[in-house]
Coordinates of C-alpha atoms in Angstrom, one line a residue:
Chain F
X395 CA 3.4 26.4 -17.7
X396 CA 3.8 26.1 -21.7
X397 CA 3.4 22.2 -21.0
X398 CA 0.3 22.5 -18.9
X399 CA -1.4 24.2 -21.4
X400 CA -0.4 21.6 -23.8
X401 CA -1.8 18.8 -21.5
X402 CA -5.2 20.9 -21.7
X403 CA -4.9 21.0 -25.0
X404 CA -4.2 17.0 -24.9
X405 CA -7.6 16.8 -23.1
X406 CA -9.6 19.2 -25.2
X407 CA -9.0 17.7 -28.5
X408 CA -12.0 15.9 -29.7
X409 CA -10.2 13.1 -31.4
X410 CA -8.8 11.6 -27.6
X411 CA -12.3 11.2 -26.7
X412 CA -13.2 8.9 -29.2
X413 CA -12.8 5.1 -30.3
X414 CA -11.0 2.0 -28.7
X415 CA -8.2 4.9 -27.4
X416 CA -10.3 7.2 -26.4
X417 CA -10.6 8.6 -22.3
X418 CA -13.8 6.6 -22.3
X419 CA -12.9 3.8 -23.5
X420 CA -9.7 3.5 -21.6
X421 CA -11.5 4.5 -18.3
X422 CA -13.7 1.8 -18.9
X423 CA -11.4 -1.1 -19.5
X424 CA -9.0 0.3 -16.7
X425 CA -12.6 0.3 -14.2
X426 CA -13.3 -3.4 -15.1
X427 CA -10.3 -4.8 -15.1
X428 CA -9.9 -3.4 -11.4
X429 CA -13.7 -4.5 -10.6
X430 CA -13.0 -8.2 -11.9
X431 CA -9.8 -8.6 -10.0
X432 CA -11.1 -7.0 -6.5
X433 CA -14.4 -9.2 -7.1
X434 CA -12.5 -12.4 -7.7
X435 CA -10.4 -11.5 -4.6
X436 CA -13.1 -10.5 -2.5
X437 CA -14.6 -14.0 -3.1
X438 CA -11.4 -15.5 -2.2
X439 CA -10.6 -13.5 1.0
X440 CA -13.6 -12.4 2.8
X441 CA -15.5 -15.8 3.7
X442 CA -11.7 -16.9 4.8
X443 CA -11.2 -13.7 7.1
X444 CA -14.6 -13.7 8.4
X445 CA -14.5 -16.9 9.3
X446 CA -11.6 -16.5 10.8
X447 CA -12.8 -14.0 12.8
X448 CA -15.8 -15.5 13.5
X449 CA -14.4 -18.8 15.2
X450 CA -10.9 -17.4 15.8
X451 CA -8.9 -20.3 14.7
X452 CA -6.0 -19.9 12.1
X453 CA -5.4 -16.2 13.2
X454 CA -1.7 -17.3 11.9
X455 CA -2.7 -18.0 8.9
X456 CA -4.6 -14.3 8.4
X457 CA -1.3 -12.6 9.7
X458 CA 1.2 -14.4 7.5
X459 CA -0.6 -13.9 4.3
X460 CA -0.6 -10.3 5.4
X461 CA 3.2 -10.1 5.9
X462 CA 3.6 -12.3 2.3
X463 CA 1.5 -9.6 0.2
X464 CA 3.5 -6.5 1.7
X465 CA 6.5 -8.4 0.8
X466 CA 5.4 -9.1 -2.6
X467 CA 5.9 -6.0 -5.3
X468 CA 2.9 -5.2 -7.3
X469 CA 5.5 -5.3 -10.4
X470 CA 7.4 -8.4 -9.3
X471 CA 4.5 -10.0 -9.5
X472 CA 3.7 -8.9 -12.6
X473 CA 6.7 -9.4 -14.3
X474 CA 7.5 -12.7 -12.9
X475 CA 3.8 -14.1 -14.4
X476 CA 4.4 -13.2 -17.3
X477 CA 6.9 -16.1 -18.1
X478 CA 4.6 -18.9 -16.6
X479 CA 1.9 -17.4 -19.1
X480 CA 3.4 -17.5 -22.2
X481 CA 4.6 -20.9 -20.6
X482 CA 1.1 -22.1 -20.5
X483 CA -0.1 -20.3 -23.6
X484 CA -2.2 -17.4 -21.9
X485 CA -2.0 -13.8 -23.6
X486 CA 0.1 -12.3 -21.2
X487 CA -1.2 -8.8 -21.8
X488 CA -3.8 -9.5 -19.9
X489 CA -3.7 -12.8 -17.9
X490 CA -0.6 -11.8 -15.9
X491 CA -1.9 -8.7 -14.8
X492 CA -5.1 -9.7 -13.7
X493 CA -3.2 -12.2 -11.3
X494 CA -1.0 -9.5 -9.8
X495 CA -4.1 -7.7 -9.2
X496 CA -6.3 -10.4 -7.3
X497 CA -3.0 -11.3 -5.3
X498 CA -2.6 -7.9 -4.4
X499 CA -6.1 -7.6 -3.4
X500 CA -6.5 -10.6 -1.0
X501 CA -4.1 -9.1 2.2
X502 CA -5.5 -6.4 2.9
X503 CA -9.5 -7.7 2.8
X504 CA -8.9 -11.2 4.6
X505 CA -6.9 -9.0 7.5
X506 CA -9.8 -6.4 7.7
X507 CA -12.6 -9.2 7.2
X508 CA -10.5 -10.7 10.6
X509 CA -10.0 -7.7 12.4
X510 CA -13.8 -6.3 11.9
X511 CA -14.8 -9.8 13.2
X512 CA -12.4 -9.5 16.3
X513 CA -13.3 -6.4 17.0
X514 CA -17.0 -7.0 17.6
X515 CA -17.4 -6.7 21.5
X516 CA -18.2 -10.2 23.2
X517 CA -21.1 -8.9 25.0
X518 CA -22.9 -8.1 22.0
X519 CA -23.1 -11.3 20.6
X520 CA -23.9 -12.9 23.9
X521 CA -26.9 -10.5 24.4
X522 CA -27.4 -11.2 20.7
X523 CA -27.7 -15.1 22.0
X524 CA -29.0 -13.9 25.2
X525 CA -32.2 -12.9 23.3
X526 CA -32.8 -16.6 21.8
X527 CA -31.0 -15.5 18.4
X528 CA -30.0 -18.4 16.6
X529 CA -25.8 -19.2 15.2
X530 CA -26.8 -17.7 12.0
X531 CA -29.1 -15.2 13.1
X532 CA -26.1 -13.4 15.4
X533 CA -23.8 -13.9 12.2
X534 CA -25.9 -12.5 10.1
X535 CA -28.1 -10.0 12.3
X536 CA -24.8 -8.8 14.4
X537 CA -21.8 -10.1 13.9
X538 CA -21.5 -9.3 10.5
X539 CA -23.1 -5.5 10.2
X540 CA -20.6 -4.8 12.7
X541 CA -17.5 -6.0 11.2
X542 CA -18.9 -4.1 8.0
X543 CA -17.3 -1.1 8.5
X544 CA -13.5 -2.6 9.4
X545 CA -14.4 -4.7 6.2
X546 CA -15.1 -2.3 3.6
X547 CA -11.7 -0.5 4.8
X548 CA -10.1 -3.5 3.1
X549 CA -12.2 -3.7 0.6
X550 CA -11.5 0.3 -0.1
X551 CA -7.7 -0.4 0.7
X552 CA -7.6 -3.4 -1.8
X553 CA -9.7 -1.5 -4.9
X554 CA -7.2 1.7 -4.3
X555 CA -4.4 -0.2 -5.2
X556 CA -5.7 -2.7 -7.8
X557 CA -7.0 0.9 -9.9
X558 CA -2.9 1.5 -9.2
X559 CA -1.7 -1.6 -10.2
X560 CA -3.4 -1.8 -13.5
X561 CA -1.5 1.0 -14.6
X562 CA 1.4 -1.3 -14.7
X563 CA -0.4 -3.5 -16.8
X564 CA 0.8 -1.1 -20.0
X565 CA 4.0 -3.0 -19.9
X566 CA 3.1 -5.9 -20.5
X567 CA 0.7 -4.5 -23.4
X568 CA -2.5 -4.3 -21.2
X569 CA -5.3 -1.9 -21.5
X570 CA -6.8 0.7 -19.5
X571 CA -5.2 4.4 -18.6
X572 CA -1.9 3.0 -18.0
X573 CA -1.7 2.9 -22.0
X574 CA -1.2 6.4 -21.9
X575 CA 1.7 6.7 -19.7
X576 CA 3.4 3.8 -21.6
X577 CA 2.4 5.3 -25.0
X578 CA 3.3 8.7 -24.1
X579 CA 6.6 7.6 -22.4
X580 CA 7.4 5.2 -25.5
X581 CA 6.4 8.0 -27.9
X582 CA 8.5 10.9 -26.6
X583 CA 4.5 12.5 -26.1
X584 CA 4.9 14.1 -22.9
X585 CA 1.4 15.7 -23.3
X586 CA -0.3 12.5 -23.8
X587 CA 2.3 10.5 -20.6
X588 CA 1.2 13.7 -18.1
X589 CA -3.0 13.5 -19.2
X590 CA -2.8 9.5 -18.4
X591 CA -0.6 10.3 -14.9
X592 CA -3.3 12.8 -14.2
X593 CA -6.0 10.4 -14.9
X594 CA -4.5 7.8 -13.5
X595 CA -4.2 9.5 -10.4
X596 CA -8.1 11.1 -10.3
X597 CA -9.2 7.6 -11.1
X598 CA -7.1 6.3 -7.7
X599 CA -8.7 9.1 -5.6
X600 CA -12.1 8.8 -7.1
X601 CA -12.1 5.5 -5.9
X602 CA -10.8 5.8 -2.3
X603 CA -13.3 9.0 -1.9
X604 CA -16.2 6.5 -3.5
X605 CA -15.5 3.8 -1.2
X606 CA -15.8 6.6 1.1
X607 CA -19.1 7.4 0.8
X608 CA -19.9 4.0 0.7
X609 CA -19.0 3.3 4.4
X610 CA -20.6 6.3 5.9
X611 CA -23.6 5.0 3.9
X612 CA -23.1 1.5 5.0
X613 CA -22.4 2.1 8.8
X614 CA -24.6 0.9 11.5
X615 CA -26.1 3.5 12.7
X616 CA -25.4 2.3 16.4
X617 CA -21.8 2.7 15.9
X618 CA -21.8 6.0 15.7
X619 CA -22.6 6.8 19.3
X620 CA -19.8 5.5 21.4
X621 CA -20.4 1.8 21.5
X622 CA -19.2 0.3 24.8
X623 CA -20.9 3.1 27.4
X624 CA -24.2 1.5 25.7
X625 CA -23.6 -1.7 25.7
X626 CA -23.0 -2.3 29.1
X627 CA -25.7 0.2 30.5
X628 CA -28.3 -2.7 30.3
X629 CA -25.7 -5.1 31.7
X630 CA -25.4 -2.5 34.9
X631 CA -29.3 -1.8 34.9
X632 CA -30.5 -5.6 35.4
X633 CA -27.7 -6.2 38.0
X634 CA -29.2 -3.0 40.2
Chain M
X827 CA 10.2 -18.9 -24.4
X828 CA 8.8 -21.6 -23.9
X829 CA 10.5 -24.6 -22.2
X830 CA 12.8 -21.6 -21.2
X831 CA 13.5 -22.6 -17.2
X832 CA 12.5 -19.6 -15.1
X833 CA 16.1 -19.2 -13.7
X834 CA 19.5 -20.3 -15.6
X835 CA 21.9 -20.5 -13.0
X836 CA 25.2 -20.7 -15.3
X837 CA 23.8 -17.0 -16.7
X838 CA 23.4 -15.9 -12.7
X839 CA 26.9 -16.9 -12.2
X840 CA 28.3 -15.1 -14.5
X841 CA 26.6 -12.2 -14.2
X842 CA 27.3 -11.3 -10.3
X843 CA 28.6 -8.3 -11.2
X844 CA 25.7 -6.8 -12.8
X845 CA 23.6 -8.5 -10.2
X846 CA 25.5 -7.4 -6.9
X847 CA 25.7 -3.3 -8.8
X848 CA 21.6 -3.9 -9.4
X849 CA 21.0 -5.2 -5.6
X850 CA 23.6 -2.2 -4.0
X851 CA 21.3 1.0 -6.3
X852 CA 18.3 -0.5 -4.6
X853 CA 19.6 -0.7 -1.5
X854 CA 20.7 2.8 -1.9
X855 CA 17.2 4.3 -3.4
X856 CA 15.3 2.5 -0.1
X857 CA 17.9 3.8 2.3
X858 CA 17.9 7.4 1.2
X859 CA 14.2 7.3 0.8
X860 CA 13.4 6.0 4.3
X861 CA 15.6 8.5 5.6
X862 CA 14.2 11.3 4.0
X863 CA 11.0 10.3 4.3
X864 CA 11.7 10.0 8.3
X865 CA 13.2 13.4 9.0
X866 CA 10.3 14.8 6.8
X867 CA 7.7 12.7 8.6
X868 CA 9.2 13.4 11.8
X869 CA 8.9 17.3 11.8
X870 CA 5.4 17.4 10.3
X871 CA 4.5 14.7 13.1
X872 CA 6.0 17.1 15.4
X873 CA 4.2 19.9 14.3
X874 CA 0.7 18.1 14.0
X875 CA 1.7 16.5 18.0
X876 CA 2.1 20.2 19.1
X877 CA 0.2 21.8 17.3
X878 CA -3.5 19.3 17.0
X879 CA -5.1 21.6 14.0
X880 CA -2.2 21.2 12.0
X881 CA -2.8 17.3 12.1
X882 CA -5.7 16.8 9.8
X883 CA -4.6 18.4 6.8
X884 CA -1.1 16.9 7.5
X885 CA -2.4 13.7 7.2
X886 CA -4.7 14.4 4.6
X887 CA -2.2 15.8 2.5
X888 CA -0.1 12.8 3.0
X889 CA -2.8 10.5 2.4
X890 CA -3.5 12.0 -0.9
X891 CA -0.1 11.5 -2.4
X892 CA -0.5 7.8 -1.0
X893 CA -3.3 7.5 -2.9
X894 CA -1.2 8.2 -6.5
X895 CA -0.1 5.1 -8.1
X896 CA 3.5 4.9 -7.9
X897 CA 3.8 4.9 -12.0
X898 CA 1.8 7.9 -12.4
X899 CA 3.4 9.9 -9.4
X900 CA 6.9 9.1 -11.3
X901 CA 6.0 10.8 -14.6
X902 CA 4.0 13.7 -13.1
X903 CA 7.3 14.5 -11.5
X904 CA 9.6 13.9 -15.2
X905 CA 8.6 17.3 -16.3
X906 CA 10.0 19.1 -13.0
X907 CA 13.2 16.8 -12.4
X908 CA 13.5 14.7 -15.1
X909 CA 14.7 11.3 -15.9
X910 CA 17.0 11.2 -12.6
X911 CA 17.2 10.0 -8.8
X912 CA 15.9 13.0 -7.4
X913 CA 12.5 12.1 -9.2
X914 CA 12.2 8.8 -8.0
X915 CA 13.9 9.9 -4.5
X916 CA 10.6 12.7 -4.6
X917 CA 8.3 10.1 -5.3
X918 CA 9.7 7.3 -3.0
X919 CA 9.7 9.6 -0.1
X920 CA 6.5 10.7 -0.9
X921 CA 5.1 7.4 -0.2
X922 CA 6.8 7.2 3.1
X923 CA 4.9 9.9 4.3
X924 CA 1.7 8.7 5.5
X925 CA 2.7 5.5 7.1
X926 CA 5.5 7.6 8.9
X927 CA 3.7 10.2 10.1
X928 CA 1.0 7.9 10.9
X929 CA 2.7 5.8 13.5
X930 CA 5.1 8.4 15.2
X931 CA 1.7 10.4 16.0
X932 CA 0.0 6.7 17.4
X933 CA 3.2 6.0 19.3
X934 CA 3.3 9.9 20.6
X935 CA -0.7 9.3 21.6
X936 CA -0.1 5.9 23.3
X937 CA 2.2 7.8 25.8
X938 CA 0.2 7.1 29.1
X939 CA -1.0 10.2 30.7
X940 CA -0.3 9.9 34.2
X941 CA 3.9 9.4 32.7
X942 CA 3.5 12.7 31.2
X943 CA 2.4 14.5 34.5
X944 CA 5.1 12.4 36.2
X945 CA 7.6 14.1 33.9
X946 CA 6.2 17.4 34.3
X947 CA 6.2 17.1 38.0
X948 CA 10.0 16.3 37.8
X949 CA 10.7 19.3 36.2
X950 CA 11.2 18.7 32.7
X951 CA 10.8 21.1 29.8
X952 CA 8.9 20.4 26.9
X953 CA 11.5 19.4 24.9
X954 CA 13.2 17.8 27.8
X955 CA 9.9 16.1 28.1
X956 CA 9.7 15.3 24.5
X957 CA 13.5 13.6 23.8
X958 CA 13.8 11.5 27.2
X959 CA 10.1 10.4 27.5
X960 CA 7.8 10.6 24.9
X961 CA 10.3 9.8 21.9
X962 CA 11.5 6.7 23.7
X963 CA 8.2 5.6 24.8
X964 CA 6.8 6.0 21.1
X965 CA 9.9 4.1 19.9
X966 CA 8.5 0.8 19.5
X967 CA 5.6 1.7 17.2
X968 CA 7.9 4.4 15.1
X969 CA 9.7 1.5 14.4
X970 CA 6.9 -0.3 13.4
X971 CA 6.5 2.2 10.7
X972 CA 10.0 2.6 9.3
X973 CA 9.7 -1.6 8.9
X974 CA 6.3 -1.3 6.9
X975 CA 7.9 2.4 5.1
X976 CA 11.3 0.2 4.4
X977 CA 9.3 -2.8 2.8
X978 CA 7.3 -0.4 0.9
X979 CA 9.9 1.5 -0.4
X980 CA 12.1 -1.8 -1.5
X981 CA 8.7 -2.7 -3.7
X982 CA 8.3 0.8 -5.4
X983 CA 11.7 0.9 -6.2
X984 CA 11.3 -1.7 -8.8
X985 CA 8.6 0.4 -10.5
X986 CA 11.0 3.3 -11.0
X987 CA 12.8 1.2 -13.3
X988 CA 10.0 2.5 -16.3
X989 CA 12.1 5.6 -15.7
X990 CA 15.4 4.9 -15.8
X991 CA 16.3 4.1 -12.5
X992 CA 15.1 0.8 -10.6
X993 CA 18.2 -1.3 -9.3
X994 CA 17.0 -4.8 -9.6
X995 CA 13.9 -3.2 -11.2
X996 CA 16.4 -2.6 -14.0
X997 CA 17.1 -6.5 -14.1
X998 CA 13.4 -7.4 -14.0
X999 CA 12.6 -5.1 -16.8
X1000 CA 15.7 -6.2 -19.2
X1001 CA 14.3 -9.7 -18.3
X1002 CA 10.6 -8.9 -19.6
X1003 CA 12.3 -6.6 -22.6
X1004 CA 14.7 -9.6 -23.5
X1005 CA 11.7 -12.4 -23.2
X1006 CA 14.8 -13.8 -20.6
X1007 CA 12.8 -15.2 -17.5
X1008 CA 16.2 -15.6 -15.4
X1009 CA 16.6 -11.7 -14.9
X1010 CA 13.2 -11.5 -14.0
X1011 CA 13.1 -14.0 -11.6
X1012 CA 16.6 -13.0 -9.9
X1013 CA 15.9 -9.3 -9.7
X1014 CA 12.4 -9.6 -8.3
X1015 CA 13.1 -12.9 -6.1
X1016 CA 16.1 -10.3 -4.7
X1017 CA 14.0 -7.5 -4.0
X1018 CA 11.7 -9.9 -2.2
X1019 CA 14.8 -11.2 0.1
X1020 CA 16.0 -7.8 0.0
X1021 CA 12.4 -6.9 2.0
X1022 CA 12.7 -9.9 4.1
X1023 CA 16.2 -9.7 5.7
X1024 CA 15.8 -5.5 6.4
X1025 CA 12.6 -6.0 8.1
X1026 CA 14.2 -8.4 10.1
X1027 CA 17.4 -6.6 10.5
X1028 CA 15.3 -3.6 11.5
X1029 CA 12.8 -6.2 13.7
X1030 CA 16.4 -6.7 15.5
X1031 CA 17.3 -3.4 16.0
X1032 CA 14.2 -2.2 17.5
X1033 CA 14.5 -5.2 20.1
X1034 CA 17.6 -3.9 21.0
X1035 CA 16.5 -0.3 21.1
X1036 CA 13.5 -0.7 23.2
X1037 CA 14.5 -3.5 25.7
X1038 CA 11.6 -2.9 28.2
X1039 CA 8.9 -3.1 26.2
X1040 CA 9.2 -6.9 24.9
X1041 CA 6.6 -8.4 22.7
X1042 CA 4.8 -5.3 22.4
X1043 CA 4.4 -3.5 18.3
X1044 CA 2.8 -1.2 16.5
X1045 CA -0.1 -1.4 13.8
X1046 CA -0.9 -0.1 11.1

């Protein structure tokens, strides 16, 4: 009890709210490092699961990089970069990092990019085509709003634990919130290690619940009556 | 280091020892983990199966400790258990949870309807019910989860290294600490084979557990 009223205290004090290791600052760098690596990732992964999905060639190739990035620690990774970046003269409290990061981010978006694109009923896009709608025009009027949803799961999946990851970064003399921890663990300041756990932790659940809100916002609004009683009503009606 | 080779075999050579004690604590953490994590898992699945209220927070719950990063988990828990094995045990089992519970509700769920009224026709109690039908039948994607759980847990144990513990964590840390690339590389290419061969192992096992139902798996 005596040490979570010292962790308020930790919080309430002016001084941790100010300059390069203040909350802000450190929120800030731990929010951009995360941003940068799921963007990079994002750019890697999701034209390679959609299309994919899309023409449904190299399915093996979606499923074995999934199996590879569960295999693959978060900290392994880390750790193990970190050699090959001094190697190559890169600062490796930052470079290394960043790498786990965008690794750790690709599996789970190019096997949600796939699946969102599988799952989209065949009967759709043959109406879709059915109607005179052009290769790109079902892509990009139907295939691809409806594999949005699946989609941003891995996108919300990947961002959850790249935020989580950078923490780790600390080690290796990174910034963001993990500095806290590190610090605090380094510095015998259990105050200081608890405040970064807890905003660590807020930070990870902020953005799953953001990413939340993002795919109720982003959801076709057909989807959320059940999908395949309606699709093949007309189907039914011009056969009558 | 530069021009330091990322593994010196003469140093892994002499250093079994170390390397075999390092490989046999990770094993361990994983193995208590998982099972903890599966006799926890399995009564709240139990409990949210039976009783369909109880399964949203259940999950919810779950889903928010999965959410934590591992590191900050870890030390949230130092204060209450200290720098020891029962904190990372906590925290590694904590993680089990949702991808546990998860899958022994799916594989409960994808028990056909008509084989439950079959049972219930024959006679069987609930629990009768329960342990020669449904169990079995939800075998193959249970296991599913304990494979992805296992994996999991062989990762995160290398974080638990920051306190203290880690097994080949341990290795990889010394190796970052000492600028010495060979530990690195040997603990974390070990926990990577480590992953490999029990998901197999386990792959194996469920083969052998659940012979009618070939080819067939769970998600998630």
């Amino acid at each position: 009890m005596e040490l979570a009223g010292q962790v308020l205290a930790w919080f309430s004090d002016p001084t941790h709210w100010q300059g390069a290791d203040g909350i802000p600052v450190r929120v800030l760098e731990h929010l951009e490092a995360s941003g940068l690596a799921v963007f990079v990732a994002a750019l890697l992964a999701l034209p390679v699961g959609l299309v994919v999905g899309h023409t449904g060639r190299g399915a093996f190739l979606v499923s074995s990089v999934a199996n590879l990035g569960r295999a693959l620690p978060s900290f392994a990774l880390l750790l193990m970069l970190i050699p090959i970046a001094v190697d190559v003269q890169l600062d490796f409290s930052t470079w290394p990092i960043l790498g786990a990061m965008v690794l750790l981010a690709i599996p789970p978006m190019i096997t949600n990019a796939y699946a969102g694109m599988r799952a989209v009923e065949r009967e759709l896009v043959e109406a879709a085509r059915g109607m005179g709608m052009s290769a790109v025009q079902v892509l990009v009027g139907v295939e691809l709003p409806l594999a949005l949803p699946v989609l941003l799961t891995g996108v919300r999946l990947a961002a959850v634990q790249v935020v989580a990851t950078y923490t780790l970064g600390a080690v290796a003399g990174g910034g963001g919130l993990g500095r806290y921890i590190y610090d605090g663990f380094a510095r015998q300041d259990t105050p200081r290690m608890l405040a970064g756990a807890a905003l660590v932790a807020l930070l990870a659940i902020a953005t799953d619940a953001a990413f939340g809100v993002l795919a109720h916002a982003t959801a076709p609004r057909g989807l959320a009556q059940p999908l395949p009683g309606r699709a093949r009503q007309p189907a039914a009606d011009q056969a009558g | 280091m530069p021009s330091e080779p990322l593994i010196r075999w003469p140093w892994v050579t002499a250093h079994l020892d170390e390397i075999g004690a390092a490989l046999g604590q990770h094993l361990f953490l994983t193995v208590i983990a998982v099972a903890a994590g599966l006799a926890i898992s399995a009564a709240l699945a139990l409990l949210a199966h039976r009783y369909r209220r109880a399964e949203a927070p259940i999950t919810w719950l779950a889903g928010v400790v999965y959410t934590i990063p591992s590191l900050a988990l870890f030390v949230l828990l130092i204060p209450v258990t200290g720098l020891s094995t029962l904190t990372s045990e906590i925290g590694l089992v904590g993680y089990t949870l949702l991808i546990l519970i998860r899958n022994i509700l799916a594989g409960l769920d994808g028990v056909p309807r008509d084989v439950l009224e079959a049972a219930d026709a024959m006679g069987l109690t609930r629990r009768q019910r329960l342990f020669q039908v449904e169990l079995p039948l939800a075998l193959p994607i249970v296991m599913a989860g304990i494979r992805i759980a296992t994996v999991t847990t062989i990762g995160l144990v290398t974080v638990t290294a920051l306190i203290g513990q880690g097994g080949l964590g341990q290795l990889m840390l010394a190796g970052f600490i000492n600028l010495f690339p060979t530990e690195i590389y040997v603990g974390a290419l070990l926990s990577i084979a480590l992953a490999v061969v029990v998901d197999a192992g386990l792959l194996l096992l469920q083969r052998a557990l659940t012979p009618w139902a070939r080819g067939g798996g769970g998600r998630r």
